Coordinates of C-alpha atoms in Angstrom, one line a residue:
Chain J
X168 CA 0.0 0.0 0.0
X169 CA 1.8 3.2 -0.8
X170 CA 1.7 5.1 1.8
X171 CA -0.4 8.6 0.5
X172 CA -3.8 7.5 0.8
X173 CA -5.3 10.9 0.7
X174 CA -4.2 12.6 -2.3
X175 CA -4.7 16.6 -3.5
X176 CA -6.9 15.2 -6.0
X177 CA -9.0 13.3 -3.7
X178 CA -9.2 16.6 -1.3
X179 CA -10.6 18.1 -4.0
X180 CA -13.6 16.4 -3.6
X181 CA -14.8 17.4 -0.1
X182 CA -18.2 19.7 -0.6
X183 CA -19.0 17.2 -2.9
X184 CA -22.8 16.4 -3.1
X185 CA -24.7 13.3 -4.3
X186 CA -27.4 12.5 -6.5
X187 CA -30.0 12.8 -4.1
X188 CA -32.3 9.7 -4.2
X189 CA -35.8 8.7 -2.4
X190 CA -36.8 6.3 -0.3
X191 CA -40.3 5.3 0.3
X192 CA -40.8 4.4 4.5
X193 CA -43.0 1.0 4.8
X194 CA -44.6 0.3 7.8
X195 CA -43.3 -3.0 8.0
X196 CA -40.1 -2.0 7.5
X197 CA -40.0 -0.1 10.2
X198 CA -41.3 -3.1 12.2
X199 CA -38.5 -5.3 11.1
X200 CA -35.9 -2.5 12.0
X201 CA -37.4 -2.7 15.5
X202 CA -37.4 -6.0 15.9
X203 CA -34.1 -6.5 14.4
X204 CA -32.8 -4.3 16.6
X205 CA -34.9 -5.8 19.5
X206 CA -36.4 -2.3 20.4
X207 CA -40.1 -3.4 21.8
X208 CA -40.8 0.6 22.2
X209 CA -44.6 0.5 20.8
X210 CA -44.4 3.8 18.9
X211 CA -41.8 1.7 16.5
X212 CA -44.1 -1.3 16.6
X213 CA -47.1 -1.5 17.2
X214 CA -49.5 0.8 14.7
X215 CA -52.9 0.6 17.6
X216 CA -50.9 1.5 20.7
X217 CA -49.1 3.9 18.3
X218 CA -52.3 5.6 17.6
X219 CA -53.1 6.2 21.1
X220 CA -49.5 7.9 21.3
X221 CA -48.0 11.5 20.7
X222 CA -48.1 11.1 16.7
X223 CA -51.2 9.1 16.4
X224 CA -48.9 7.0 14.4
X225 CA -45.3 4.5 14.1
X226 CA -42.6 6.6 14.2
X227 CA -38.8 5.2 13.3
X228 CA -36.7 4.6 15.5
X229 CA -33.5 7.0 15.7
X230 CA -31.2 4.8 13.3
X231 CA -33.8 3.6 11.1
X232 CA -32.5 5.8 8.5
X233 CA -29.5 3.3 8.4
X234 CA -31.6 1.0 6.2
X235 CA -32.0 3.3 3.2
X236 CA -28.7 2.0 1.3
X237 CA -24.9 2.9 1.2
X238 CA -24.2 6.4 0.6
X239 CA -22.9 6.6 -2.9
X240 CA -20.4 8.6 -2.9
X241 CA -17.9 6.3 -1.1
X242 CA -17.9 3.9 -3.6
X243 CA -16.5 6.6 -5.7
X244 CA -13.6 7.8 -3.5
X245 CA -11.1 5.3 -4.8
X246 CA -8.7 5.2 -2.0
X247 CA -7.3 2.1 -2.7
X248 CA -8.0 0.7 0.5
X249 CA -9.9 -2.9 1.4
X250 CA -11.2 -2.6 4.7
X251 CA -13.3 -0.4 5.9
X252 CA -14.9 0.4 9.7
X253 CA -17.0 2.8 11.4
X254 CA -15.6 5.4 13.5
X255 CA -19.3 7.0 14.6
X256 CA -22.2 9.2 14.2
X257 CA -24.1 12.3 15.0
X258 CA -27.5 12.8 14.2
X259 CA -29.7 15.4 14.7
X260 CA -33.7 15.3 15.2
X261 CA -36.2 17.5 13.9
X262 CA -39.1 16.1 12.9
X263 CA -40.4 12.4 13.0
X264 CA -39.9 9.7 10.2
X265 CA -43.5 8.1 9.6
X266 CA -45.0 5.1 7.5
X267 CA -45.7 6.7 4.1
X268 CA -43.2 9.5 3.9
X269 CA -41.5 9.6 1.1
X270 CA -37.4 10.5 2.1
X271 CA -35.2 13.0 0.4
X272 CA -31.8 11.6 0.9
X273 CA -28.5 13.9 0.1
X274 CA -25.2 12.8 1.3
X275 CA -21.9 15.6 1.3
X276 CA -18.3 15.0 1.7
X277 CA -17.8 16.6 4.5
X278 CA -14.1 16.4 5.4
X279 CA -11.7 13.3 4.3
X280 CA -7.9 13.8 6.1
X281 CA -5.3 11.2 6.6
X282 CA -4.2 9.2 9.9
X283 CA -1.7 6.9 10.7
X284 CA -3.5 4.0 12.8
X285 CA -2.1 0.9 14.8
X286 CA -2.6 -0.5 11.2
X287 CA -0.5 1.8 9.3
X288 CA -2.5 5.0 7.4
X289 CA -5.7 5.5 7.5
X290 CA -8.1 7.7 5.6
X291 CA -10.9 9.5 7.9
X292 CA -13.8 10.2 5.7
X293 CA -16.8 12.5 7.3
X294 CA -20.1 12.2 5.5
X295 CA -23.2 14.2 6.6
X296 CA -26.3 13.2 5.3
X297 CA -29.6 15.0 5.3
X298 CA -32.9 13.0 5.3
X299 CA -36.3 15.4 4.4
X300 CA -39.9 14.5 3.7
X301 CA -42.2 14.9 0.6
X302 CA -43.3 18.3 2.5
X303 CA -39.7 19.5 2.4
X304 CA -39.7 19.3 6.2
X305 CA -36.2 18.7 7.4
X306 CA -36.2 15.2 9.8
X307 CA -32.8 14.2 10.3
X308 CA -29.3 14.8 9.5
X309 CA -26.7 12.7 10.2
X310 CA -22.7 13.0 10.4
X311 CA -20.7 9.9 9.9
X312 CA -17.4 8.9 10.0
X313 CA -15.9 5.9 8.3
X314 CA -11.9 4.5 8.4
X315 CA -10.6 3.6 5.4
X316 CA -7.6 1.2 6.0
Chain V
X90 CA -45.1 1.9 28.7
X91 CA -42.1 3.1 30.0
X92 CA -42.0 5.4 33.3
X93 CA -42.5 9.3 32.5
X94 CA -39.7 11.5 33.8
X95 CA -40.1 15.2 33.7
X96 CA -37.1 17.7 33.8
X97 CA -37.7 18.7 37.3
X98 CA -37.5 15.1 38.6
X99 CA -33.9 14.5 37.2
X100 CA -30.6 15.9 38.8
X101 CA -27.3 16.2 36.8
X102 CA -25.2 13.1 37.5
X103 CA -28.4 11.0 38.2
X104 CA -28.2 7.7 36.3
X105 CA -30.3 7.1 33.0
X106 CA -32.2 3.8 33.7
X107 CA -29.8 1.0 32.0
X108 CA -30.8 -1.1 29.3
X109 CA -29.5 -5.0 29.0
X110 CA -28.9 -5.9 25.0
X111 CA -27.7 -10.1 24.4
X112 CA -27.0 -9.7 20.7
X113 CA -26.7 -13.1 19.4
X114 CA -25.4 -13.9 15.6
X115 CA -29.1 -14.0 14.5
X116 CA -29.3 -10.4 15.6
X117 CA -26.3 -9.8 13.6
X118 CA -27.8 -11.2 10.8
X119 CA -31.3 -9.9 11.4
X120 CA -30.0 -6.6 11.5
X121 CA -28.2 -7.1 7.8
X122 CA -31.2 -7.3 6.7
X123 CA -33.1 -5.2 7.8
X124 CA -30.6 -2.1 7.5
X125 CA -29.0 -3.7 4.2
X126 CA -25.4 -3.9 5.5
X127 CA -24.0 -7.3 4.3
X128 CA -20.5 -6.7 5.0
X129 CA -19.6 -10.1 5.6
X130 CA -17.3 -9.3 8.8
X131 CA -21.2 -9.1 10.9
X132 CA -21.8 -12.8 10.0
X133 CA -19.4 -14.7 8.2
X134 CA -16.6 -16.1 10.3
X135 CA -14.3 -17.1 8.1
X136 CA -14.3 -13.7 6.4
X137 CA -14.4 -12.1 9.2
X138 CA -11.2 -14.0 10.4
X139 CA -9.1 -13.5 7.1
X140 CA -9.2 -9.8 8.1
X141 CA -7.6 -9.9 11.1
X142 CA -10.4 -10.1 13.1
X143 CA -11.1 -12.9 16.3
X144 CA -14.5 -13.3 14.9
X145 CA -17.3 -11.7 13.5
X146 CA -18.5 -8.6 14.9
X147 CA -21.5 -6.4 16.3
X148 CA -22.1 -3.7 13.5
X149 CA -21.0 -0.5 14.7
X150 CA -24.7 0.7 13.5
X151 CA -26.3 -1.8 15.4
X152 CA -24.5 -0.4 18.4
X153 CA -25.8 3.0 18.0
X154 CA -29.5 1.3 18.0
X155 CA -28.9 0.0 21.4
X156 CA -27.9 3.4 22.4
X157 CA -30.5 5.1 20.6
X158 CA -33.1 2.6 22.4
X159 CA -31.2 3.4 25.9
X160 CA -32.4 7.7 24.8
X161 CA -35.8 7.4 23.4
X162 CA -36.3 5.0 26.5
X163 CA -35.2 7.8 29.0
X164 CA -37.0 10.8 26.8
X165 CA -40.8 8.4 27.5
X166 CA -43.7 9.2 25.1
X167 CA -43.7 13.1 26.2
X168 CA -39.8 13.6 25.8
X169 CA -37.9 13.8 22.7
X170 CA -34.5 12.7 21.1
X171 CA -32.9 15.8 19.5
X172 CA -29.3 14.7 19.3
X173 CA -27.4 11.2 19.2
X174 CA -23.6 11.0 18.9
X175 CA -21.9 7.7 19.1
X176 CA -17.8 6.9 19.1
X177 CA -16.8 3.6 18.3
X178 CA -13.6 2.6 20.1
X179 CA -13.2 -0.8 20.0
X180 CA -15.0 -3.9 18.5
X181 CA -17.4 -6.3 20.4
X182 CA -18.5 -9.5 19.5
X183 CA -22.3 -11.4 19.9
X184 CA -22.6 -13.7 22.2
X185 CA -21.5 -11.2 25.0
X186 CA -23.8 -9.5 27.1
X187 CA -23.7 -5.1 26.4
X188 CA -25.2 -3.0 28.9
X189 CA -26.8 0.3 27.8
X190 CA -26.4 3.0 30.2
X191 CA -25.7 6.7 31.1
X192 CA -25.3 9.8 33.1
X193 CA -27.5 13.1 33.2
X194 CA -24.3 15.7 32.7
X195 CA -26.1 18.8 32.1
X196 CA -29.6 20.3 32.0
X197 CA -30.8 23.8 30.9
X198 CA -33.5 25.6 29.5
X199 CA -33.0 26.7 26.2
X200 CA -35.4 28.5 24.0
X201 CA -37.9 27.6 26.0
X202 CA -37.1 23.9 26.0
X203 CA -35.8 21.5 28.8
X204 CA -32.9 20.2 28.2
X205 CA -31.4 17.5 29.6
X206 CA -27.8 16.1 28.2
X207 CA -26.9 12.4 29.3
X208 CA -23.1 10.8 28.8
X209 CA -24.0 7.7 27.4
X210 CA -21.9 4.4 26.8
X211 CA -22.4 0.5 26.3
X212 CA -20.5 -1.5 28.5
X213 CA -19.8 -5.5 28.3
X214 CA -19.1 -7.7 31.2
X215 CA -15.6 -6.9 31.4
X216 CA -16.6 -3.5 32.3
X217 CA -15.4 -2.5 28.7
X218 CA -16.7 0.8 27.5
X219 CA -16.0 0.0 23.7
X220 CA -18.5 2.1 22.2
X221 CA -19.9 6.0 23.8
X222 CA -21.7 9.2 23.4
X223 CA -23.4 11.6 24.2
X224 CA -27.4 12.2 24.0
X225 CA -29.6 15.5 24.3
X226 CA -33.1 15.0 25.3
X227 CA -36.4 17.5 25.5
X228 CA -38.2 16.2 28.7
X229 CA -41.8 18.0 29.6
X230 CA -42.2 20.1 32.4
X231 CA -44.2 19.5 35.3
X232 CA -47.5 21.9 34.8
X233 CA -47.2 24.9 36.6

Protein backbone atom coordinates (compact mmCIF):
# COMPACT_ATOMS: atom_id res chain seq x y z
CA UNK A 1 0.00 0.00 0.00
CA UNK A 2 1.83 3.19 -0.80
CA UNK A 3 1.68 5.14 1.81
CA UNK A 4 -0.45 8.65 0.49
CA UNK A 5 -3.79 7.55 0.78
CA UNK A 6 -5.33 10.94 0.68
CA UNK A 7 -4.15 12.60 -2.32
CA UNK A 8 -4.73 16.61 -3.49
CA UNK A 9 -6.85 15.20 -6.05
CA UNK A 10 -8.97 13.29 -3.68
CA UNK A 11 -9.22 16.56 -1.32
CA UNK A 12 -10.60 18.12 -4.03
CA UNK A 13 -13.61 16.35 -3.63
CA UNK A 14 -14.79 17.43 -0.09
CA UNK A 15 -18.16 19.72 -0.65
CA UNK A 16 -18.99 17.17 -2.87
CA UNK A 17 -22.81 16.44 -3.12
CA UNK A 18 -24.69 13.30 -4.33
CA UNK A 19 -27.37 12.50 -6.54
CA UNK A 20 -29.99 12.77 -4.08
CA UNK A 21 -32.31 9.68 -4.15
CA UNK A 22 -35.81 8.72 -2.44
CA UNK A 23 -36.76 6.28 -0.27
CA UNK A 24 -40.31 5.33 0.30
CA UNK A 25 -40.79 4.40 4.48
CA UNK A 26 -43.03 0.98 4.76
CA UNK A 27 -44.56 0.27 7.80
CA UNK A 28 -43.28 -3.00 8.03
CA UNK A 29 -40.06 -2.01 7.45
CA UNK A 30 -40.02 -0.07 10.21
CA UNK A 31 -41.28 -3.10 12.20
CA UNK A 32 -38.53 -5.28 11.12
CA UNK A 33 -35.91 -2.55 12.00
CA UNK A 34 -37.41 -2.66 15.54
CA UNK A 35 -37.39 -6.00 15.92
CA UNK A 36 -34.05 -6.45 14.39
CA UNK A 37 -32.78 -4.33 16.61
CA UNK A 38 -34.87 -5.77 19.48
CA UNK A 39 -36.39 -2.33 20.38
CA UNK A 40 -40.15 -3.40 21.80
CA UNK A 41 -40.84 0.61 22.23
CA UNK A 42 -44.59 0.55 20.83
CA UNK A 43 -44.42 3.77 18.91
CA UNK A 44 -41.83 1.73 16.47
CA UNK A 45 -44.05 -1.34 16.60
CA UNK A 46 -47.14 -1.49 17.18
CA UNK A 47 -49.47 0.77 14.68
CA UNK A 48 -52.92 0.63 17.64
CA UNK A 49 -50.92 1.47 20.65
CA UNK A 50 -49.05 3.89 18.34
CA UNK A 51 -52.35 5.65 17.63
CA UNK A 52 -53.08 6.20 21.07
CA UNK A 53 -49.47 7.94 21.30
CA UNK A 54 -47.97 11.48 20.70
CA UNK A 55 -48.05 11.14 16.68
CA UNK A 56 -51.18 9.14 16.39
CA UNK A 57 -48.88 6.97 14.41
CA UNK A 58 -45.27 4.49 14.11
CA UNK A 59 -42.57 6.64 14.22
CA UNK A 60 -38.79 5.16 13.28
CA UNK A 61 -36.71 4.62 15.54
CA UNK A 62 -33.52 7.02 15.68
CA UNK A 63 -31.25 4.77 13.34
CA UNK A 64 -33.79 3.59 11.09
CA UNK A 65 -32.50 5.77 8.54
CA UNK A 66 -29.46 3.30 8.39
CA UNK A 67 -31.59 0.99 6.24
CA UNK A 68 -32.00 3.34 3.19
CA UNK A 69 -28.68 2.01 1.27
CA UNK A 70 -24.93 2.94 1.23
CA UNK A 71 -24.16 6.42 0.57
CA UNK A 72 -22.89 6.56 -2.86
CA UNK A 73 -20.39 8.63 -2.89
CA UNK A 74 -17.93 6.29 -1.14
CA UNK A 75 -17.91 3.88 -3.60
CA UNK A 76 -16.48 6.64 -5.74
CA UNK A 77 -13.57 7.77 -3.49
CA UNK A 78 -11.12 5.27 -4.76
CA UNK A 79 -8.70 5.24 -1.98
CA UNK A 80 -7.33 2.09 -2.68
CA UNK A 81 -8.02 0.67 0.51
CA UNK A 82 -9.88 -2.86 1.36
CA UNK A 83 -11.21 -2.63 4.67
CA UNK A 84 -13.34 -0.43 5.93
CA UNK A 85 -14.88 0.43 9.71
CA UNK A 86 -17.03 2.83 11.45
CA UNK A 87 -15.60 5.45 13.50
CA UNK A 88 -19.28 7.02 14.55
CA UNK A 89 -22.18 9.19 14.21
CA UNK A 90 -24.13 12.27 14.98
CA UNK A 91 -27.52 12.85 14.21
CA UNK A 92 -29.73 15.42 14.66
CA UNK A 93 -33.70 15.26 15.23
CA UNK A 94 -36.23 17.51 13.87
CA UNK A 95 -39.15 16.08 12.89
CA UNK A 96 -40.43 12.42 12.97
CA UNK A 97 -39.90 9.67 10.20
CA UNK A 98 -43.54 8.11 9.62
CA UNK A 99 -45.05 5.05 7.50
CA UNK A 100 -45.73 6.71 4.12
CA UNK A 101 -43.22 9.47 3.88
CA UNK A 102 -41.51 9.60 1.13
CA UNK A 103 -37.43 10.53 2.15
CA UNK A 104 -35.18 13.01 0.40
CA UNK A 105 -31.76 11.58 0.94
CA UNK A 106 -28.49 13.87 0.05
CA UNK A 107 -25.16 12.84 1.33
CA UNK A 108 -21.92 15.56 1.31
CA UNK A 109 -18.33 14.97 1.69
CA UNK A 110 -17.76 16.56 4.53
CA UNK A 111 -14.13 16.38 5.38
CA UNK A 112 -11.67 13.33 4.31
CA UNK A 113 -7.93 13.81 6.12
CA UNK A 114 -5.27 11.24 6.64
CA UNK A 115 -4.19 9.20 9.89
CA UNK A 116 -1.69 6.89 10.71
CA UNK A 117 -3.54 3.98 12.77
CA UNK A 118 -2.07 0.95 14.78
CA UNK A 119 -2.64 -0.47 11.17
CA UNK A 120 -0.52 1.83 9.25
CA UNK A 121 -2.54 5.03 7.39
CA UNK A 122 -5.72 5.50 7.52
CA UNK A 123 -8.08 7.66 5.62
CA UNK A 124 -10.94 9.46 7.92
CA UNK A 125 -13.81 10.20 5.72
CA UNK A 126 -16.81 12.53 7.28
CA UNK A 127 -20.07 12.24 5.53
CA UNK A 128 -23.17 14.21 6.56
CA UNK A 129 -26.30 13.24 5.34
CA UNK A 130 -29.63 15.05 5.25
CA UNK A 131 -32.88 12.97 5.29
CA UNK A 132 -36.29 15.39 4.36
CA UNK A 133 -39.90 14.47 3.66
CA UNK A 134 -42.21 14.94 0.64
CA UNK A 135 -43.35 18.27 2.54
CA UNK A 136 -39.74 19.48 2.41
CA UNK A 137 -39.69 19.27 6.18
CA UNK A 138 -36.19 18.66 7.39
CA UNK A 139 -36.22 15.24 9.78
CA UNK A 140 -32.77 14.23 10.32
CA UNK A 141 -29.27 14.77 9.48
CA UNK A 142 -26.71 12.71 10.19
CA UNK A 143 -22.71 12.96 10.37
CA UNK A 144 -20.73 9.91 9.92
CA UNK A 145 -17.41 8.94 10.02
CA UNK A 146 -15.88 5.88 8.27
CA UNK A 147 -11.87 4.53 8.36
CA UNK A 148 -10.61 3.61 5.39
CA UNK A 149 -7.63 1.24 5.97
CA UNK B 1 -45.08 1.88 28.70
CA UNK B 2 -42.13 3.09 29.98
CA UNK B 3 -42.00 5.41 33.31
CA UNK B 4 -42.50 9.27 32.48
CA UNK B 5 -39.68 11.48 33.81
CA UNK B 6 -40.11 15.22 33.69
CA UNK B 7 -37.08 17.67 33.78
CA UNK B 8 -37.68 18.72 37.33
CA UNK B 9 -37.48 15.09 38.64
CA UNK B 10 -33.92 14.54 37.21
CA UNK B 11 -30.57 15.91 38.77
CA UNK B 12 -27.34 16.24 36.81
CA UNK B 13 -25.21 13.15 37.51
CA UNK B 14 -28.40 10.98 38.22
CA UNK B 15 -28.20 7.67 36.28
CA UNK B 16 -30.29 7.05 32.96
CA UNK B 17 -32.15 3.82 33.67
CA UNK B 18 -29.80 1.03 32.02
CA UNK B 19 -30.77 -1.05 29.32
CA UNK B 20 -29.50 -4.98 29.01
CA UNK B 21 -28.86 -5.92 24.99
CA UNK B 22 -27.71 -10.08 24.40
CA UNK B 23 -26.95 -9.70 20.68
CA UNK B 24 -26.70 -13.07 19.38
CA UNK B 25 -25.40 -13.94 15.62
CA UNK B 26 -29.06 -14.05 14.54
CA UNK B 27 -29.31 -10.43 15.62
CA UNK B 28 -26.30 -9.81 13.58
CA UNK B 29 -27.78 -11.18 10.78
CA UNK B 30 -31.31 -9.88 11.39
CA UNK B 31 -30.02 -6.61 11.54
CA UNK B 32 -28.19 -7.07 7.84
CA UNK B 33 -31.17 -7.31 6.74
CA UNK B 34 -33.07 -5.20 7.82
CA UNK B 35 -30.57 -2.14 7.54
CA UNK B 36 -29.04 -3.74 4.24
CA UNK B 37 -25.44 -3.90 5.46
CA UNK B 38 -24.02 -7.27 4.28
CA UNK B 39 -20.54 -6.66 5.03
CA UNK B 40 -19.60 -10.10 5.63
CA UNK B 41 -17.32 -9.26 8.76
CA UNK B 42 -21.20 -9.07 10.92
CA UNK B 43 -21.83 -12.83 10.04
CA UNK B 44 -19.44 -14.73 8.19
CA UNK B 45 -16.55 -16.11 10.30
CA UNK B 46 -14.26 -17.08 8.10
CA UNK B 47 -14.33 -13.66 6.41
CA UNK B 48 -14.41 -12.14 9.22
CA UNK B 49 -11.19 -14.00 10.41
CA UNK B 50 -9.08 -13.50 7.12
CA UNK B 51 -9.23 -9.75 8.08
CA UNK B 52 -7.62 -9.92 11.12
CA UNK B 53 -10.40 -10.07 13.08
CA UNK B 54 -11.09 -12.94 16.28
CA UNK B 55 -14.54 -13.33 14.90
CA UNK B 56 -17.29 -11.70 13.54
CA UNK B 57 -18.55 -8.60 14.87
CA UNK B 58 -21.53 -6.40 16.31
CA UNK B 59 -22.07 -3.67 13.52
CA UNK B 60 -21.02 -0.47 14.74
CA UNK B 61 -24.75 0.71 13.53
CA UNK B 62 -26.31 -1.79 15.35
CA UNK B 63 -24.51 -0.38 18.41
CA UNK B 64 -25.75 3.05 18.04
CA UNK B 65 -29.45 1.27 18.00
CA UNK B 66 -28.89 0.03 21.39
CA UNK B 67 -27.87 3.38 22.36
CA UNK B 68 -30.49 5.10 20.61
CA UNK B 69 -33.05 2.56 22.37
CA UNK B 70 -31.22 3.36 25.92
CA UNK B 71 -32.42 7.71 24.77
CA UNK B 72 -35.79 7.41 23.40
CA UNK B 73 -36.31 5.00 26.54
CA UNK B 74 -35.19 7.78 28.96
CA UNK B 75 -36.99 10.80 26.79
CA UNK B 76 -40.80 8.41 27.46
CA UNK B 77 -43.67 9.16 25.14
CA UNK B 78 -43.68 13.13 26.16
CA UNK B 79 -39.83 13.64 25.79
CA UNK B 80 -37.88 13.76 22.74
CA UNK B 81 -34.51 12.69 21.11
CA UNK B 82 -32.93 15.79 19.47
CA UNK B 83 -29.30 14.71 19.27
CA UNK B 84 -27.44 11.22 19.21
CA UNK B 85 -23.57 11.03 18.88
CA UNK B 86 -21.91 7.73 19.13
CA UNK B 87 -17.80 6.90 19.08
CA UNK B 88 -16.82 3.56 18.31
CA UNK B 89 -13.56 2.60 20.13
CA UNK B 90 -13.16 -0.83 20.04
CA UNK B 91 -14.99 -3.91 18.53
CA UNK B 92 -17.44 -6.34 20.39
CA UNK B 93 -18.54 -9.48 19.52
CA UNK B 94 -22.26 -11.41 19.94
CA UNK B 95 -22.60 -13.74 22.20
CA UNK B 96 -21.49 -11.18 25.00
CA UNK B 97 -23.79 -9.48 27.13
CA UNK B 98 -23.73 -5.06 26.37
CA UNK B 99 -25.23 -3.01 28.89
CA UNK B 100 -26.76 0.33 27.78
CA UNK B 101 -26.35 3.02 30.15
CA UNK B 102 -25.69 6.72 31.13
CA UNK B 103 -25.28 9.78 33.08
CA UNK B 104 -27.48 13.06 33.20
CA UNK B 105 -24.26 15.73 32.68
CA UNK B 106 -26.08 18.76 32.08
CA UNK B 107 -29.60 20.27 31.98
CA UNK B 108 -30.77 23.80 30.90
CA UNK B 109 -33.48 25.65 29.54
CA UNK B 110 -33.01 26.68 26.16
CA UNK B 111 -35.40 28.50 23.97
CA UNK B 112 -37.87 27.55 25.96
CA UNK B 113 -37.12 23.95 26.00
CA UNK B 114 -35.79 21.49 28.77
CA UNK B 115 -32.92 20.20 28.18
CA UNK B 116 -31.38 17.46 29.62
CA UNK B 117 -27.76 16.07 28.22
CA UNK B 118 -26.90 12.45 29.26
CA UNK B 119 -23.14 10.76 28.82
CA UNK B 120 -23.97 7.68 27.39
CA UNK B 121 -21.94 4.41 26.78
CA UNK B 122 -22.39 0.46 26.26
CA UNK B 123 -20.51 -1.51 28.54
CA UNK B 124 -19.77 -5.46 28.26
CA UNK B 125 -19.13 -7.73 31.25
CA UNK B 126 -15.60 -6.94 31.40
CA UNK B 127 -16.64 -3.50 32.27
CA UNK B 128 -15.38 -2.52 28.74
CA UNK B 129 -16.65 0.77 27.49
CA UNK B 130 -16.00 -0.04 23.74
CA UNK B 131 -18.53 2.13 22.20
CA UNK B 132 -19.86 5.98 23.80
CA UNK B 133 -21.66 9.22 23.36
CA UNK B 134 -23.41 11.55 24.23
CA UNK B 135 -27.43 12.23 23.99
CA UNK B 136 -29.64 15.54 24.34
CA UNK B 137 -33.09 15.04 25.32
CA UNK B 138 -36.37 17.52 25.46
CA UNK B 139 -38.16 16.23 28.72
CA UNK B 140 -41.82 17.99 29.60
CA UNK B 141 -42.20 20.10 32.37
CA UNK B 142 -44.20 19.52 35.34
CA UNK B 143 -47.53 21.87 34.80
CA UNK B 144 -47.21 24.90 36.62
Amino acid sequence: MSDKLVTEQTKKLIGLESEPFMVEVERGAIRRFAEAIGDPNPVFNDERAARKARFGTMVAPPTFCRSFGAVPMLRELNLGTHRVLDGGSEWEYFEPIRPGDRITVVSRLADIRETKGRLGPMALVVVETSYTNQFGELCVTQRSTSIHY
Amino acid sequence: MQQQFYYEDVEVGAEVPPVEKDPTTQQLVKYAGASGDFYQIHYDKDYAQANGLAGVIIHGALKNAFLGQLATDFAGEHGRLRKLSVQYRGMDQPGEKLIAKGRVSRKAVEGGEHIVECEIWLENTKGDKNTTGTAVIVLPARPG
